[in-house]
Tab-separated table of C-alpha atoms in Angstrom:
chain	number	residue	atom	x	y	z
A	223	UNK	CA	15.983	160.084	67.068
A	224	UNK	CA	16.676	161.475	70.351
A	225	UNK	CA	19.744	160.140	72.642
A	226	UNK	CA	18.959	157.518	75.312
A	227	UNK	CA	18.714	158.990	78.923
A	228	UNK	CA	20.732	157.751	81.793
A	229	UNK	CA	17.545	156.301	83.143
A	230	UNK	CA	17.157	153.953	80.080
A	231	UNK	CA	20.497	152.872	79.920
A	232	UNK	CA	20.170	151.662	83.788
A	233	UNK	CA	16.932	149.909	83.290
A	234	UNK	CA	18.207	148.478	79.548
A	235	UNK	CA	21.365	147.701	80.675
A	236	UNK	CA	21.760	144.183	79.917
A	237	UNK	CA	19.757	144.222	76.642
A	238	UNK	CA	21.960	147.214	75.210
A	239	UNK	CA	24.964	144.791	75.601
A	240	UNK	CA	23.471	142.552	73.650
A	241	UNK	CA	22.162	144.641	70.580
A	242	UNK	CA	23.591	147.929	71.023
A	243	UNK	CA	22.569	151.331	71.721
A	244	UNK	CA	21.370	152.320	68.021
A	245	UNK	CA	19.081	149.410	67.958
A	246	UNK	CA	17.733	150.477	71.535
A	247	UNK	CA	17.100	153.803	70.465
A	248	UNK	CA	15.000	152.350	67.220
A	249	UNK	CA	13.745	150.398	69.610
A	250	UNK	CA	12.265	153.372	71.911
A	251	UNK	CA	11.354	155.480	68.274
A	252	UNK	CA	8.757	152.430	67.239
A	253	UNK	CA	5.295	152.665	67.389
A	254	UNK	CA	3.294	149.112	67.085
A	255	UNK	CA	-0.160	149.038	66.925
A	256	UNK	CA	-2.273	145.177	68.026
A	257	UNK	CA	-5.147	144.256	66.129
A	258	UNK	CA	-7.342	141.709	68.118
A	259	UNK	CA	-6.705	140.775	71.400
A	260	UNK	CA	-5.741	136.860	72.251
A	261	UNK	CA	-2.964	135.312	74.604
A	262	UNK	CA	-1.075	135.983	71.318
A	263	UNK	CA	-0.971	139.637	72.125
A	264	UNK	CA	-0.462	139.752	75.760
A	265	UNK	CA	2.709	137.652	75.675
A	266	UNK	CA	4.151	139.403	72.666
A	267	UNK	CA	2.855	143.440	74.112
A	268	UNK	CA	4.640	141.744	77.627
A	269	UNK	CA	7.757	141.399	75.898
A	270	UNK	CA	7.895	144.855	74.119
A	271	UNK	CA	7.066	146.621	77.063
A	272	UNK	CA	9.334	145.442	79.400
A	273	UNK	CA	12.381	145.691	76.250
A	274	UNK	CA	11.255	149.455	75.903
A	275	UNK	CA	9.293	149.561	72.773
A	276	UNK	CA	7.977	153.309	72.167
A	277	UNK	CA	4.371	152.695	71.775
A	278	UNK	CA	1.913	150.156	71.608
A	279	UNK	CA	-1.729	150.724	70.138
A	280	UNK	CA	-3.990	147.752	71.642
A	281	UNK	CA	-7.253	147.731	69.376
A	282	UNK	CA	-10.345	145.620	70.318
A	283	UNK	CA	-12.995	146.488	72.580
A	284	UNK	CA	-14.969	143.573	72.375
A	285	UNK	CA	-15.536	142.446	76.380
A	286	UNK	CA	-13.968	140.115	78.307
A	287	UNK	CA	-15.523	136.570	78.732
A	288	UNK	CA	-14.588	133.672	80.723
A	289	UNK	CA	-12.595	131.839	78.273
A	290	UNK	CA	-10.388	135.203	78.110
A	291	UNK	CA	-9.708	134.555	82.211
A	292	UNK	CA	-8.570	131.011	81.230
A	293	UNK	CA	-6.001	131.785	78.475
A	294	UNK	CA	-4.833	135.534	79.543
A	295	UNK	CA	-3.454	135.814	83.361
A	296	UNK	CA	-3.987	139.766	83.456
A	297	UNK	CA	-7.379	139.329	82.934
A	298	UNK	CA	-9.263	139.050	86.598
A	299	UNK	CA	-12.637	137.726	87.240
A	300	UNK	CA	-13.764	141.673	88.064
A	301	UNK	CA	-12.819	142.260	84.482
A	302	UNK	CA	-15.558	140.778	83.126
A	303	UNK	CA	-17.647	142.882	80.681
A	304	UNK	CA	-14.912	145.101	80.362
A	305	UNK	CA	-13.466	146.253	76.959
A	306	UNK	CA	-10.447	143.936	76.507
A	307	UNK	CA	-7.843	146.869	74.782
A	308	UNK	CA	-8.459	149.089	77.574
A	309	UNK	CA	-7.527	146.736	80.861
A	310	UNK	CA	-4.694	145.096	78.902
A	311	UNK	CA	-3.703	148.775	78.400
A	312	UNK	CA	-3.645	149.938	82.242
A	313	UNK	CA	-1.824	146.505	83.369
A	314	UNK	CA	1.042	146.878	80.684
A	315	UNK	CA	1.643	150.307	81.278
A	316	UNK	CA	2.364	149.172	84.962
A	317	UNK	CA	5.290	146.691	83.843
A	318	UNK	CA	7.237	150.417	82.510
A	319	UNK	CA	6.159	153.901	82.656
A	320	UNK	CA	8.500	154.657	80.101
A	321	UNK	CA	6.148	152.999	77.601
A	322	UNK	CA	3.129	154.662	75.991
A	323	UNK	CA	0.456	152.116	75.931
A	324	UNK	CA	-2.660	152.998	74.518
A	325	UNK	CA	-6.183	152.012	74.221
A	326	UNK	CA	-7.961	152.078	71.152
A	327	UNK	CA	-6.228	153.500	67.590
A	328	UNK	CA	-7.454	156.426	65.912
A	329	UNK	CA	-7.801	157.062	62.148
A	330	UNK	CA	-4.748	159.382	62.122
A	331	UNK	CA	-2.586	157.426	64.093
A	332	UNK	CA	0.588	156.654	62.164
A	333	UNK	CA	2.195	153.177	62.858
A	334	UNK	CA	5.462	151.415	62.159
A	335	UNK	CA	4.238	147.677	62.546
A	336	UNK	CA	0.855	146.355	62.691
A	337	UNK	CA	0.256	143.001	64.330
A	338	UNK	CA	-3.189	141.080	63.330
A	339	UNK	CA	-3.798	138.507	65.479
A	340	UNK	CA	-6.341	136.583	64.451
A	341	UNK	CA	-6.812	134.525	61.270
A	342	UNK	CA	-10.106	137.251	60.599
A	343	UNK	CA	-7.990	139.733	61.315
A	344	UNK	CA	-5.047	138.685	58.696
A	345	UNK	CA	-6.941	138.078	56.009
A	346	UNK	CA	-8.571	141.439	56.035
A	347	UNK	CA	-5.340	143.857	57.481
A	348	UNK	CA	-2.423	142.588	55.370
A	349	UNK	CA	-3.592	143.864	52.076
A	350	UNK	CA	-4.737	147.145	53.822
A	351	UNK	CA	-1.526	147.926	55.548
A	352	UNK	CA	0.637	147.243	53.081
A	353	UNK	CA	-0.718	149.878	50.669
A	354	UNK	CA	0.065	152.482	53.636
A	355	UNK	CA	3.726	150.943	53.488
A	356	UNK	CA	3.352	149.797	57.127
A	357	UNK	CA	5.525	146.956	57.992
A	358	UNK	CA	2.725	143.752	58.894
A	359	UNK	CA	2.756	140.554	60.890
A	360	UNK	CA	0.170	138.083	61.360
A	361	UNK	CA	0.027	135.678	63.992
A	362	UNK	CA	-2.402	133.378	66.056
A	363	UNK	CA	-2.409	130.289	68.208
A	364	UNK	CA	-4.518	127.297	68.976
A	365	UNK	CA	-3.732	125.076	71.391
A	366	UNK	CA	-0.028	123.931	71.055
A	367	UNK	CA	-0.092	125.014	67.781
A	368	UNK	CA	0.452	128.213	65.779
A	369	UNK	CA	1.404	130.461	62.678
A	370	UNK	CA	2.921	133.510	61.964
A	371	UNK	CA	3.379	135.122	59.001
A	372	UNK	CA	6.033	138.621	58.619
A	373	UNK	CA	5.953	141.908	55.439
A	374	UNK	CA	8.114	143.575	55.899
A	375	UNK	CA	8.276	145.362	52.758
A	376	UNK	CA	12.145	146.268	51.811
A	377	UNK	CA	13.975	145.490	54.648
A	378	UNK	CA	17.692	146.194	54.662
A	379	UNK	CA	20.231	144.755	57.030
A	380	UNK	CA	23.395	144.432	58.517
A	381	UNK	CA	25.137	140.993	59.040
A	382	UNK	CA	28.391	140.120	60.260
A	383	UNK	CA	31.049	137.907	58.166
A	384	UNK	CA	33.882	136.275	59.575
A	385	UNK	CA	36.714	135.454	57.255
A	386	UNK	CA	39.399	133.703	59.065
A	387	UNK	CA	40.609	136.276	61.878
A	388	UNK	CA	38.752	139.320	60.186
A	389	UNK	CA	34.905	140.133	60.714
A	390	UNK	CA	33.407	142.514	58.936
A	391	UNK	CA	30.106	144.424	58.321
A	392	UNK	CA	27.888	143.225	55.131
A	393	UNK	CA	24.497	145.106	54.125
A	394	UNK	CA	22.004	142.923	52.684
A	395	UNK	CA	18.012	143.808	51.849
A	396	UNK	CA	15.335	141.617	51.812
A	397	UNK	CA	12.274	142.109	49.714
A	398	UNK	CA	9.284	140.738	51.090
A	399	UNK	CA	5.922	139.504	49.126
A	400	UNK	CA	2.015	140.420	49.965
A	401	UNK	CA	0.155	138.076	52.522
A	402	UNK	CA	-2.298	137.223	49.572
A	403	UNK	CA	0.521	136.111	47.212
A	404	UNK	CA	2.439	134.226	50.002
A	405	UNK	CA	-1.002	132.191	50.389
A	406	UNK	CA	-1.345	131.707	46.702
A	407	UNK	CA	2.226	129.989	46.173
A	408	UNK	CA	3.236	127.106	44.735
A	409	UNK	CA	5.337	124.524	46.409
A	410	UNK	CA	8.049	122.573	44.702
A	411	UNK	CA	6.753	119.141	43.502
A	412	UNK	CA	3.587	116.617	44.545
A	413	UNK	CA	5.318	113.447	45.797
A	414	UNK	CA	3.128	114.124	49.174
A	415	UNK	CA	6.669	111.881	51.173
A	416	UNK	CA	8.997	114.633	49.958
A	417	UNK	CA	6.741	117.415	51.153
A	418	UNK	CA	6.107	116.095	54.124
A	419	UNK	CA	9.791	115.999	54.785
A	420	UNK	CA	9.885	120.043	53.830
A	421	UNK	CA	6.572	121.156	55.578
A	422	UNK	CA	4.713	120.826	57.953
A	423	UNK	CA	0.600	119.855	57.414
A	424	UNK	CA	-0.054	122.164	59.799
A	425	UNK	CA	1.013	124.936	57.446
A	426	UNK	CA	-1.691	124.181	55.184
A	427	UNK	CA	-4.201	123.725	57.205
A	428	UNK	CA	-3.531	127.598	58.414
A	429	UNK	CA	-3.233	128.516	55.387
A	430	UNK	CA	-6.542	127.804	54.610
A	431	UNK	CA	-7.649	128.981	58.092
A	432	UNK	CA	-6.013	132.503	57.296
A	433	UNK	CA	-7.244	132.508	53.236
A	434	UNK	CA	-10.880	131.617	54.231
A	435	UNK	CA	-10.379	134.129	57.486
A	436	UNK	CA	-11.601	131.628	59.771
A	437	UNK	CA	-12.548	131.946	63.473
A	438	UNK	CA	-10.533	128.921	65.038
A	439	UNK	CA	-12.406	128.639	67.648
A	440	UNK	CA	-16.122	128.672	65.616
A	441	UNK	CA	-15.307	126.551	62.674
A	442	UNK	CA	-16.149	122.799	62.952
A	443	UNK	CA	-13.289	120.228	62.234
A	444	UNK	CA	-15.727	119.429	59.194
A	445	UNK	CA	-15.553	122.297	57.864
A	446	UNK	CA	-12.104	123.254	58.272
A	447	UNK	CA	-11.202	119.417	56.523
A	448	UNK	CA	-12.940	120.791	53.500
A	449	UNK	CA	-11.748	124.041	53.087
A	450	UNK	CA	-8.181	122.036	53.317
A	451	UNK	CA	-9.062	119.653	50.612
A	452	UNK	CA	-9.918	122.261	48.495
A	453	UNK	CA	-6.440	124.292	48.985
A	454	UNK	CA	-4.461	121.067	48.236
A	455	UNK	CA	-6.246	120.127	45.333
A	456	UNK	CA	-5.921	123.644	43.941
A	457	UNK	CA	-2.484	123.327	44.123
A	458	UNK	CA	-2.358	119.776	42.645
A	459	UNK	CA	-1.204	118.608	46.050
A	460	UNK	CA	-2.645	115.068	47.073
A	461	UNK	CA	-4.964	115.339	50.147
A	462	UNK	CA	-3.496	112.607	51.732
A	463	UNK	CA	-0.637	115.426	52.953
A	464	UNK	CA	-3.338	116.165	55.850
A	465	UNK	CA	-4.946	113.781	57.279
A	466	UNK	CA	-8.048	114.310	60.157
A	467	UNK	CA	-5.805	113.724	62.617
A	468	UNK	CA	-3.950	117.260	62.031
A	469	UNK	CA	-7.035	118.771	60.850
A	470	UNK	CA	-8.709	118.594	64.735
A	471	UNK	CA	-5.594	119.206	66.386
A	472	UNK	CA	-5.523	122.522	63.785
């Protein structure tokens, strides 16, 4: 891990203050690769870029439509037709030259995180990327609403304790389980009042979305109400924990 330059420690001034040099240099060593492009992915690339992320791998070509100029402000009506990873690339790259943005991922590329955005996407990436031992996220939005789900893997820590006027350094690790067994577990008890109080119904109505791999914005609220039936009653969970009402705002 090479040192910071004198450049990077002007522009990441403030940042470095806040979580140290070591963590900016891991920081600058990452590479991150985007699976599916949504407004998901241009806030979160925004963010990376401008905190001085290594690399970022955006990877979907499909073209820009109309509905892409209405939820993703670097998108411009001249845009249109064009491959979505590759003008997404060019106007993040502007925001800091010091990041390597890239269009388009290639079968040898080697990546630290992938990010599937996209309940299509998750269902079909998390399994994949965990057998290369690749940390994995999953995210997507709709509407006001959203869900994100994090593997990764073994992940080992460093927390600070206080004990009265002494703080000190503790190491912890945190092992992480497989998307397909986080969708497949049980919750604690049936009384649908008590759940309620512990999770959200949205949660299992994108848990179905993200099990069945779903387009959210093709599948009918029909549709989707059945497929979330079917995952409560699986899990001996009364249906009444969703109601329509959730199920169209999902």
């Amino acid at each position: 891990m090479s040192a910071i330059s004198k450049e990077e420690v002007a522009l990441y001034d403030r940042q470095i203050r806040l979580w140290g040099m070591e963590a900016q240099a891991r920081l600058r060593s990452s590479s991150i690769c985007f699976q599916g492009i949504k407004a998901v992915t241009l806030e979160a690339c925004k963010n990376l870029v401008l905190a001085g992320v290594g690399r970022i791998t955006l990877n979907d070509s499909s073209p820009i439509t109309h509905d892409d100029l209405e939820t993703q402000y670097y998108f411009q009506p001249d845009d249109l037709g064009e491959p979505r990873d590759r003008v997404l690339a060019a106007r993040l790259a502007a925001l800091n030259p010091l990041v390597d943005v890239r269009a388009g991922a290639q079968t040898d590329d080697a990546f630290d995180v992938v990010v599937a955005v996209g309940a299509q996407r998750a269902a079909v990436e998390g399994a994949r990327w965990r057998r290369q031992n690749v940390k994995f996220v999953a995210a997507d939005a709709v509407g006001l609403f959203g869900f994100v789900f994090v593997d990764c893997l073994r992940h080992e820590f460093v927390e600070e304790v206080k004990s009265g006027d002494e703080t000190r350094q503790v190491r912890g690790v945190q092992e992480y389980v497989p998307l397909e067994q986080s969708l497949a577990g049980k919750v604690q008890g049936t009384n649908v009042q008590r759940l309620q109080r512990r999770y959200s119904a949205l949660a299992f109505v994108f848990q179905a979305v993200v099990a069945e791999g779903l387009d959210t914005d093709a599948v009918s609220a029909e549709e989707l109400g059945r497929l979330v039936r079917a995952g409560l009653r699986s899990r001996g969970i009364a249906e009444e924990m969703v109601n329509d009402d959730i199920i169209r705002q999902g």
